[in-house]
Backbone as JSON Lines, residues from 0, in Angstrom:
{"i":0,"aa":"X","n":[0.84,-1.18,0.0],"ca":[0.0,0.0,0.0],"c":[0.89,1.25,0.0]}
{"i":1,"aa":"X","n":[0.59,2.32,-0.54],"ca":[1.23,4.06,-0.54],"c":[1.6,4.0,0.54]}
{"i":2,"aa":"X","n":[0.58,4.08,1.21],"ca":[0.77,4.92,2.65],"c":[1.81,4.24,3.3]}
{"i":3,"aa":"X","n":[2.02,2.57,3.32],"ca":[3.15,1.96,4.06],"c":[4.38,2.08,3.52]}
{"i":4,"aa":"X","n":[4.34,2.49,2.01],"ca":[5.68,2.49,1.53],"c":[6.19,3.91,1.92]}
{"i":5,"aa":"X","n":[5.63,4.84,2.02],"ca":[5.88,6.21,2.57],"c":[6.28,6.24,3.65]}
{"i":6,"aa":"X","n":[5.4,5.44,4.32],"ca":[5.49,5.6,5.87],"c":[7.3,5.22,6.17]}
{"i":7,"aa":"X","n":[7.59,3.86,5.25],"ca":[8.94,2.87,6.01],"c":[10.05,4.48,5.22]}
{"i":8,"aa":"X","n":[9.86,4.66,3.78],"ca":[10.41,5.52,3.44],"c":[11.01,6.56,4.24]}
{"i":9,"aa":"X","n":[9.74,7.52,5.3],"ca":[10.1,8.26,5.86],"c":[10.95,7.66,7.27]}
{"i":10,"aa":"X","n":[10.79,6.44,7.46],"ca":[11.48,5.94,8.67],"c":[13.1,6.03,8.53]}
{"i":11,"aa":"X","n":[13.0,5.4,7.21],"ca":[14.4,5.52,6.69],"c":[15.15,7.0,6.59]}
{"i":12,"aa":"X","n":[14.31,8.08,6.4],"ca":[14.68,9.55,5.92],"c":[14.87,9.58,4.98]}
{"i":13,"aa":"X","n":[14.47,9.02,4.22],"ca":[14.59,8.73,2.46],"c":[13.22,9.72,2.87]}
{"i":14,"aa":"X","n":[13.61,10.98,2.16],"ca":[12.79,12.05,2.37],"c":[11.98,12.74,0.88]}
{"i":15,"aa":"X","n":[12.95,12.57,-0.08],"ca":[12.56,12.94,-1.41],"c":[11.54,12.04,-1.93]}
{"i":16,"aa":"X","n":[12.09,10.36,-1.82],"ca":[11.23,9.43,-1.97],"c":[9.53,9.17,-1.42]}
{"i":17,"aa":"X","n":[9.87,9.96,-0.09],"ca":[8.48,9.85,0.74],"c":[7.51,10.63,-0.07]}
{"i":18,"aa":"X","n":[8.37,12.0,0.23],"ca":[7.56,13.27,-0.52],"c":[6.83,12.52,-1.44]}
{"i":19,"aa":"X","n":[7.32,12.02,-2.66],"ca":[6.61,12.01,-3.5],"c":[5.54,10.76,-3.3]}
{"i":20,"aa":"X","n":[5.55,9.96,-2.44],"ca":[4.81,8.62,-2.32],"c":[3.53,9.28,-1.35]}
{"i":21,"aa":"X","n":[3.92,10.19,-0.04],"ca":[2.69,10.92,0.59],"c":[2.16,11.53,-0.76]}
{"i":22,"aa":"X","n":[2.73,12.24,-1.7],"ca":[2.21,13.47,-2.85],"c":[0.87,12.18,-3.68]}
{"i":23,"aa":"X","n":[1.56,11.19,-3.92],"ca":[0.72,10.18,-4.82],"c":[-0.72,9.48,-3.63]}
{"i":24,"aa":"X","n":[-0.18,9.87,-2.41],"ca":[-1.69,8.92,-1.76],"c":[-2.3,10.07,-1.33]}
{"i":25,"aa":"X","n":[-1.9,11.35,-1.44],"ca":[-2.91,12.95,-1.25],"c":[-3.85,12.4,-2.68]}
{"i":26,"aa":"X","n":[-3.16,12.68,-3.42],"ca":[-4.28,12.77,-4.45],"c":[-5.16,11.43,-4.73]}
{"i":27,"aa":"X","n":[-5.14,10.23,-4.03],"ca":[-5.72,9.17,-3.88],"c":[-6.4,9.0,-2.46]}
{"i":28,"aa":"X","n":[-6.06,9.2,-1.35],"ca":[-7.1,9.07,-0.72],"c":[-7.09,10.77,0.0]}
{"i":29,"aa":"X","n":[-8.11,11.05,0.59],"ca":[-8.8,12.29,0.69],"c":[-8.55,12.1,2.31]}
{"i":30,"aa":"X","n":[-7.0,12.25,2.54],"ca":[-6.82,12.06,4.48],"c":[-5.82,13.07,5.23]}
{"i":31,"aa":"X","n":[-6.1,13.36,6.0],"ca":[-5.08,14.62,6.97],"c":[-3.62,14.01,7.03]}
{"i":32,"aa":"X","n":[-3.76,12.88,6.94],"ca":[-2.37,12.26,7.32],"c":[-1.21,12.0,6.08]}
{"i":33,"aa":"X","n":[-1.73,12.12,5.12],"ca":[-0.16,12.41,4.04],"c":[-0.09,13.92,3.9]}
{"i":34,"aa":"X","n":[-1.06,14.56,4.31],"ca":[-1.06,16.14,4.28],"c":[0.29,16.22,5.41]}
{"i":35,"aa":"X","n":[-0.06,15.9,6.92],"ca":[0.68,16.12,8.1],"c":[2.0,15.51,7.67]}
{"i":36,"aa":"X","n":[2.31,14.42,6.91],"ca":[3.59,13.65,6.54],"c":[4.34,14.64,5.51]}
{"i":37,"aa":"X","n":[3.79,15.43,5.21],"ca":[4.35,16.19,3.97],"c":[5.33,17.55,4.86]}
{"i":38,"aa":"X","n":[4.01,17.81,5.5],"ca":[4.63,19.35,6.51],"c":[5.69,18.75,7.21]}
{"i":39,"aa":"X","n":[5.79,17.74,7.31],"ca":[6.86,16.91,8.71],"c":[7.72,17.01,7.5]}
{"i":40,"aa":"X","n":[8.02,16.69,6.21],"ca":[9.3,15.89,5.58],"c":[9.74,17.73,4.88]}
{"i":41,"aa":"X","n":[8.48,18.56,4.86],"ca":[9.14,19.92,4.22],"c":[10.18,20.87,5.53]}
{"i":42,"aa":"X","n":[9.64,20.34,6.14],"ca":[10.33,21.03,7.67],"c":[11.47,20.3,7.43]}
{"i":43,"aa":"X","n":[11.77,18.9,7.42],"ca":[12.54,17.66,7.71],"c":[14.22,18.84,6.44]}
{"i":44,"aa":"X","n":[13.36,19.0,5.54],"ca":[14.1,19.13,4.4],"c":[14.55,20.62,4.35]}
{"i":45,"aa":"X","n":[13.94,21.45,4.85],"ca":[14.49,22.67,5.28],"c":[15.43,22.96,6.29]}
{"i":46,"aa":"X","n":[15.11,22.22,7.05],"ca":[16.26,21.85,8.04],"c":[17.91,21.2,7.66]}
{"i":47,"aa":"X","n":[17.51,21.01,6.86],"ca":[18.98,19.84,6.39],"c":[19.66,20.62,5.34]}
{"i":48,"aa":"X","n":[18.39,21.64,4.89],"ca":[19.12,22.52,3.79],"c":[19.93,23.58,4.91]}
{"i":49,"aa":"X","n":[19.74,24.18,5.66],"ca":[20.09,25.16,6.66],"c":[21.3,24.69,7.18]}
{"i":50,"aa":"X","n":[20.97,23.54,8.05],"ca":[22.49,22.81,8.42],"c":[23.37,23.32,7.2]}
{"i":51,"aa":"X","n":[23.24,22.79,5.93],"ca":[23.97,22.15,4.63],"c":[24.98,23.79,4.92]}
{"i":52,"aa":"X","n":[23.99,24.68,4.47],"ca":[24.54,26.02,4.16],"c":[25.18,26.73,5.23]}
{"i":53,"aa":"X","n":[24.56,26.25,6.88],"ca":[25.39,26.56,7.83],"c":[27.2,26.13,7.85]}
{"i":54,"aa":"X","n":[27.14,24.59,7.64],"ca":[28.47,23.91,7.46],"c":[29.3,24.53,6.66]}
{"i":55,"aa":"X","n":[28.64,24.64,5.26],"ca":[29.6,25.29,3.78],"c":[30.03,26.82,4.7]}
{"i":56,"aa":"X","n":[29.6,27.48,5.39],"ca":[29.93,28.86,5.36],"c":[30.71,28.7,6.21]}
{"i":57,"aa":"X","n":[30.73,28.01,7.37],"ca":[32.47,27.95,8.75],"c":[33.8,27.66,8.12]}
């Protein structure tokens, strides 16, 4: 099922992968919860960009 392959995806932090597997069960099932998985992995991914650019600049 989507939702479980997303789900292990995001366990892993395979984050790009999730994105798009929550993105494919939004538009298939009509639920709060790949919505909430999305805000979690855009935060997840903004964060890692920040680190990224924090590191490059010391």
């Amino acid at each position: 099922m989507l939702i479980n392959q997303a789900d292990n995806q995001f366990e892993s932090e395979n984050w790009d992968k999730a994105l798009v597997s929550y993105e494919s069960a939004k538009a298939i099932f009509d639920r709060d919860y790949p919505n909430n998985q999305i805000t979690k992995i855009n935060t997840k991914l903004t964060e890692t960009k920040r680190s990224t650019r924090k590191r490059c600049s010391e």
